[in-house]
PDB file of C-alpha atoms in Angstrom:
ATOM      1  CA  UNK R 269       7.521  11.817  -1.209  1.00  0.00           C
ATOM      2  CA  UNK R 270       6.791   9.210   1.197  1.00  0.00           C
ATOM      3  CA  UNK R 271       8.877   8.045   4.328  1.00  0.00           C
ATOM      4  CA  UNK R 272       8.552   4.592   5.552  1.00  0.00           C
ATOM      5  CA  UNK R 273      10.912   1.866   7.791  1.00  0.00           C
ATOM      6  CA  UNK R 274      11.619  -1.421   7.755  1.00  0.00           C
ATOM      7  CA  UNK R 275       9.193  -3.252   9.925  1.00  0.00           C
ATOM      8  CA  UNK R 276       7.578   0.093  10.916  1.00  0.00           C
ATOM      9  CA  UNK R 277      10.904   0.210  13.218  1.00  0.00           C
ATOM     10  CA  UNK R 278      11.938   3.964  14.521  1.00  0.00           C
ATOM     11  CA  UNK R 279       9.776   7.628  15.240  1.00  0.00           C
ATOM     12  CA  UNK R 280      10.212  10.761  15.579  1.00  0.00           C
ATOM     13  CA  UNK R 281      12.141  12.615  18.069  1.00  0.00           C
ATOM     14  CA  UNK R 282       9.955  15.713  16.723  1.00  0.00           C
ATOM     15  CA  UNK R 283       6.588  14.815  17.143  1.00  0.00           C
ATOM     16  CA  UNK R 284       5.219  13.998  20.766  1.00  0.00           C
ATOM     17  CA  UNK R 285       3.483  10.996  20.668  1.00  0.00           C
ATOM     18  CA  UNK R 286       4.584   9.382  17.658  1.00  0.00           C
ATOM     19  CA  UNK R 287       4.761   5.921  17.778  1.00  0.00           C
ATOM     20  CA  UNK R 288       6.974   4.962  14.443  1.00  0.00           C
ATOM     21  CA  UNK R 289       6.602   5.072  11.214  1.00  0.00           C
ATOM     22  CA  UNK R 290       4.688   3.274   8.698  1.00  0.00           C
ATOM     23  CA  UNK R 291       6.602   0.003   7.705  1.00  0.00           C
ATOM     24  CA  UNK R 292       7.851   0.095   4.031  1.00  0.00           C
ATOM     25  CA  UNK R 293       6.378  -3.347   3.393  1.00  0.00           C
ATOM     26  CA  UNK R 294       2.959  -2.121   4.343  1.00  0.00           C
ATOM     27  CA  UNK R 295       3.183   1.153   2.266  1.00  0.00           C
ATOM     28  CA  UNK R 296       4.757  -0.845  -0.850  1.00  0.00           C
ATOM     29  CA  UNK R 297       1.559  -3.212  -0.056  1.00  0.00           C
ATOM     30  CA  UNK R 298      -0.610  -0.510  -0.175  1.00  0.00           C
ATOM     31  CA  UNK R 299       0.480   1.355  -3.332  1.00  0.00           C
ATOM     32  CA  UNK R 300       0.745  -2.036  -5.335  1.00  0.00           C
ATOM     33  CA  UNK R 301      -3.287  -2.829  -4.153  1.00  0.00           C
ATOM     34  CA  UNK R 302      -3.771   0.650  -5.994  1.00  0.00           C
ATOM     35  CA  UNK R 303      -2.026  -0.664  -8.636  1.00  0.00           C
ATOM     36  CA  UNK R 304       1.031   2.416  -8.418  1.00  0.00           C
ATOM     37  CA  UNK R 305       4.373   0.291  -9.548  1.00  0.00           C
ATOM     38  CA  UNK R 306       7.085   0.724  -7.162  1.00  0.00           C
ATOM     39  CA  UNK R 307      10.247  -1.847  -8.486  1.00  0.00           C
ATOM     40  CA  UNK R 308       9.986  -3.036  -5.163  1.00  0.00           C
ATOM     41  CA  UNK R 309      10.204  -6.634  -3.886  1.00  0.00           C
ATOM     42  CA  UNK R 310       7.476  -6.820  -1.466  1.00  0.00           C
ATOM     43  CA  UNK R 311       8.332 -10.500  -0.112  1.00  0.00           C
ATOM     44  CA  UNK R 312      12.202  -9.571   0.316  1.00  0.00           C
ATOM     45  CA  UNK R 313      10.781  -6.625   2.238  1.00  0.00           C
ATOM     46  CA  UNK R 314       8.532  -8.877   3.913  1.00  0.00           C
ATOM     47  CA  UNK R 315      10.994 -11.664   4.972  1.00  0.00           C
ATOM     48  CA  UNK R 316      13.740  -8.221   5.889  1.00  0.00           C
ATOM     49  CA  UNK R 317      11.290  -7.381   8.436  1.00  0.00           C
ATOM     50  CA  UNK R 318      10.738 -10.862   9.910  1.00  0.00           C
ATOM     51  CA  UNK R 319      14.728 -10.722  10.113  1.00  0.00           C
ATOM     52  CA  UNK R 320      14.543  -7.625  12.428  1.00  0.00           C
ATOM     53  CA  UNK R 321      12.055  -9.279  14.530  1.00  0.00           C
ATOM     54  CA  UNK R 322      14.089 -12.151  15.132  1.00  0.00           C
ATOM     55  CA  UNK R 323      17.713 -10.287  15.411  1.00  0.00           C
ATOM     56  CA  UNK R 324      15.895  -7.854  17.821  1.00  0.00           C
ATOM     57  CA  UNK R 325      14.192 -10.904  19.760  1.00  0.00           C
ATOM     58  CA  UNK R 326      10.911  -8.437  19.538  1.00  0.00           C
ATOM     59  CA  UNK R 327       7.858  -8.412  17.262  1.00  0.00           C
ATOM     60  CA  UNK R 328       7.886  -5.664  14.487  1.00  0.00           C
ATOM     61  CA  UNK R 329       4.844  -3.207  14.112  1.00  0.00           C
ATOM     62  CA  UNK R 330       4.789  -3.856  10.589  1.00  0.00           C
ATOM     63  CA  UNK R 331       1.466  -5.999   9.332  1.00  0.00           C
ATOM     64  CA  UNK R 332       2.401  -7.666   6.551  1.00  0.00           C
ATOM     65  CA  UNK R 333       5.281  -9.781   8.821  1.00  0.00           C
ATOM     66  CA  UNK R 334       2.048 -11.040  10.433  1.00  0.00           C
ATOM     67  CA  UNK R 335      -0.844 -11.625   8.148  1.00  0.00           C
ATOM     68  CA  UNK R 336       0.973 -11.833   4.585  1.00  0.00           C
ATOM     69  CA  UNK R 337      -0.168 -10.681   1.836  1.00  0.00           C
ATOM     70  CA  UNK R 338      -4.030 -10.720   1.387  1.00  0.00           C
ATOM     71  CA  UNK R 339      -5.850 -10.797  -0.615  1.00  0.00           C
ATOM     72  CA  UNK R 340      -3.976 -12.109  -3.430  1.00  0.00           C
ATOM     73  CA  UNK R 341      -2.462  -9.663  -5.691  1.00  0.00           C
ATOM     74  CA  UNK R 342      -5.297  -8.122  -8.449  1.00  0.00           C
ATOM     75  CA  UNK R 343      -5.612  -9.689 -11.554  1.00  0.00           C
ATOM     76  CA  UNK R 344      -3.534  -7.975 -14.787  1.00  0.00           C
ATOM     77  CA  UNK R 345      -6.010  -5.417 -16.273  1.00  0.00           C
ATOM     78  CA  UNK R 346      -7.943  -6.914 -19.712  1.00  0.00           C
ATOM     79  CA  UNK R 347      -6.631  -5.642 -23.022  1.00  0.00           C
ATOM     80  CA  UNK R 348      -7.962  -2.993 -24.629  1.00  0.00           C
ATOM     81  CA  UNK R 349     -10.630  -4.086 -27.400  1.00  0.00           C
ATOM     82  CA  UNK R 350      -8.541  -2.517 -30.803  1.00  0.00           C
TER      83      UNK R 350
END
């Protein structure tokens, strides 16, 4: 299992220190790089979390708000030779 929030928005009361989480854009990011399917729309998470950081008036920690998706996504595997 993996936890994640929108925009990287939130902690936890539980751990001193903790800063927030990881934002869900980032980690769906990450996993598609590696190539893991998710069903996920990454660009409505993306534009979600540039939502928050206007309706909050406050920048997200989330990194894919920022920069955008780079580089661009992998190129479809070749066939297998039959």
């Amino acid at each position: 299992r993996l936890d994640a929030s929108a925009g990287g928005l939130g902690g936890c009361p539980f751990a001193p220190g903790a800063t927030g989480n990881i934002a869900t854009e980032d980690l769906v990011y990450l996993l598609g790089r590696m190539r893991y399917p998710t069903g996920v729309s990454l660009q409505s998470l993306i534009t979600g979390a540039e939502w928050l950081g206007d309706s909050l008036e406050h920048e997200v920690p989330g990194m894919l708000s920022k920069a955008g998706v780079f580089p661009p996504d992998p190129a479809p595997e070749p066939a297998a030779a039959g």
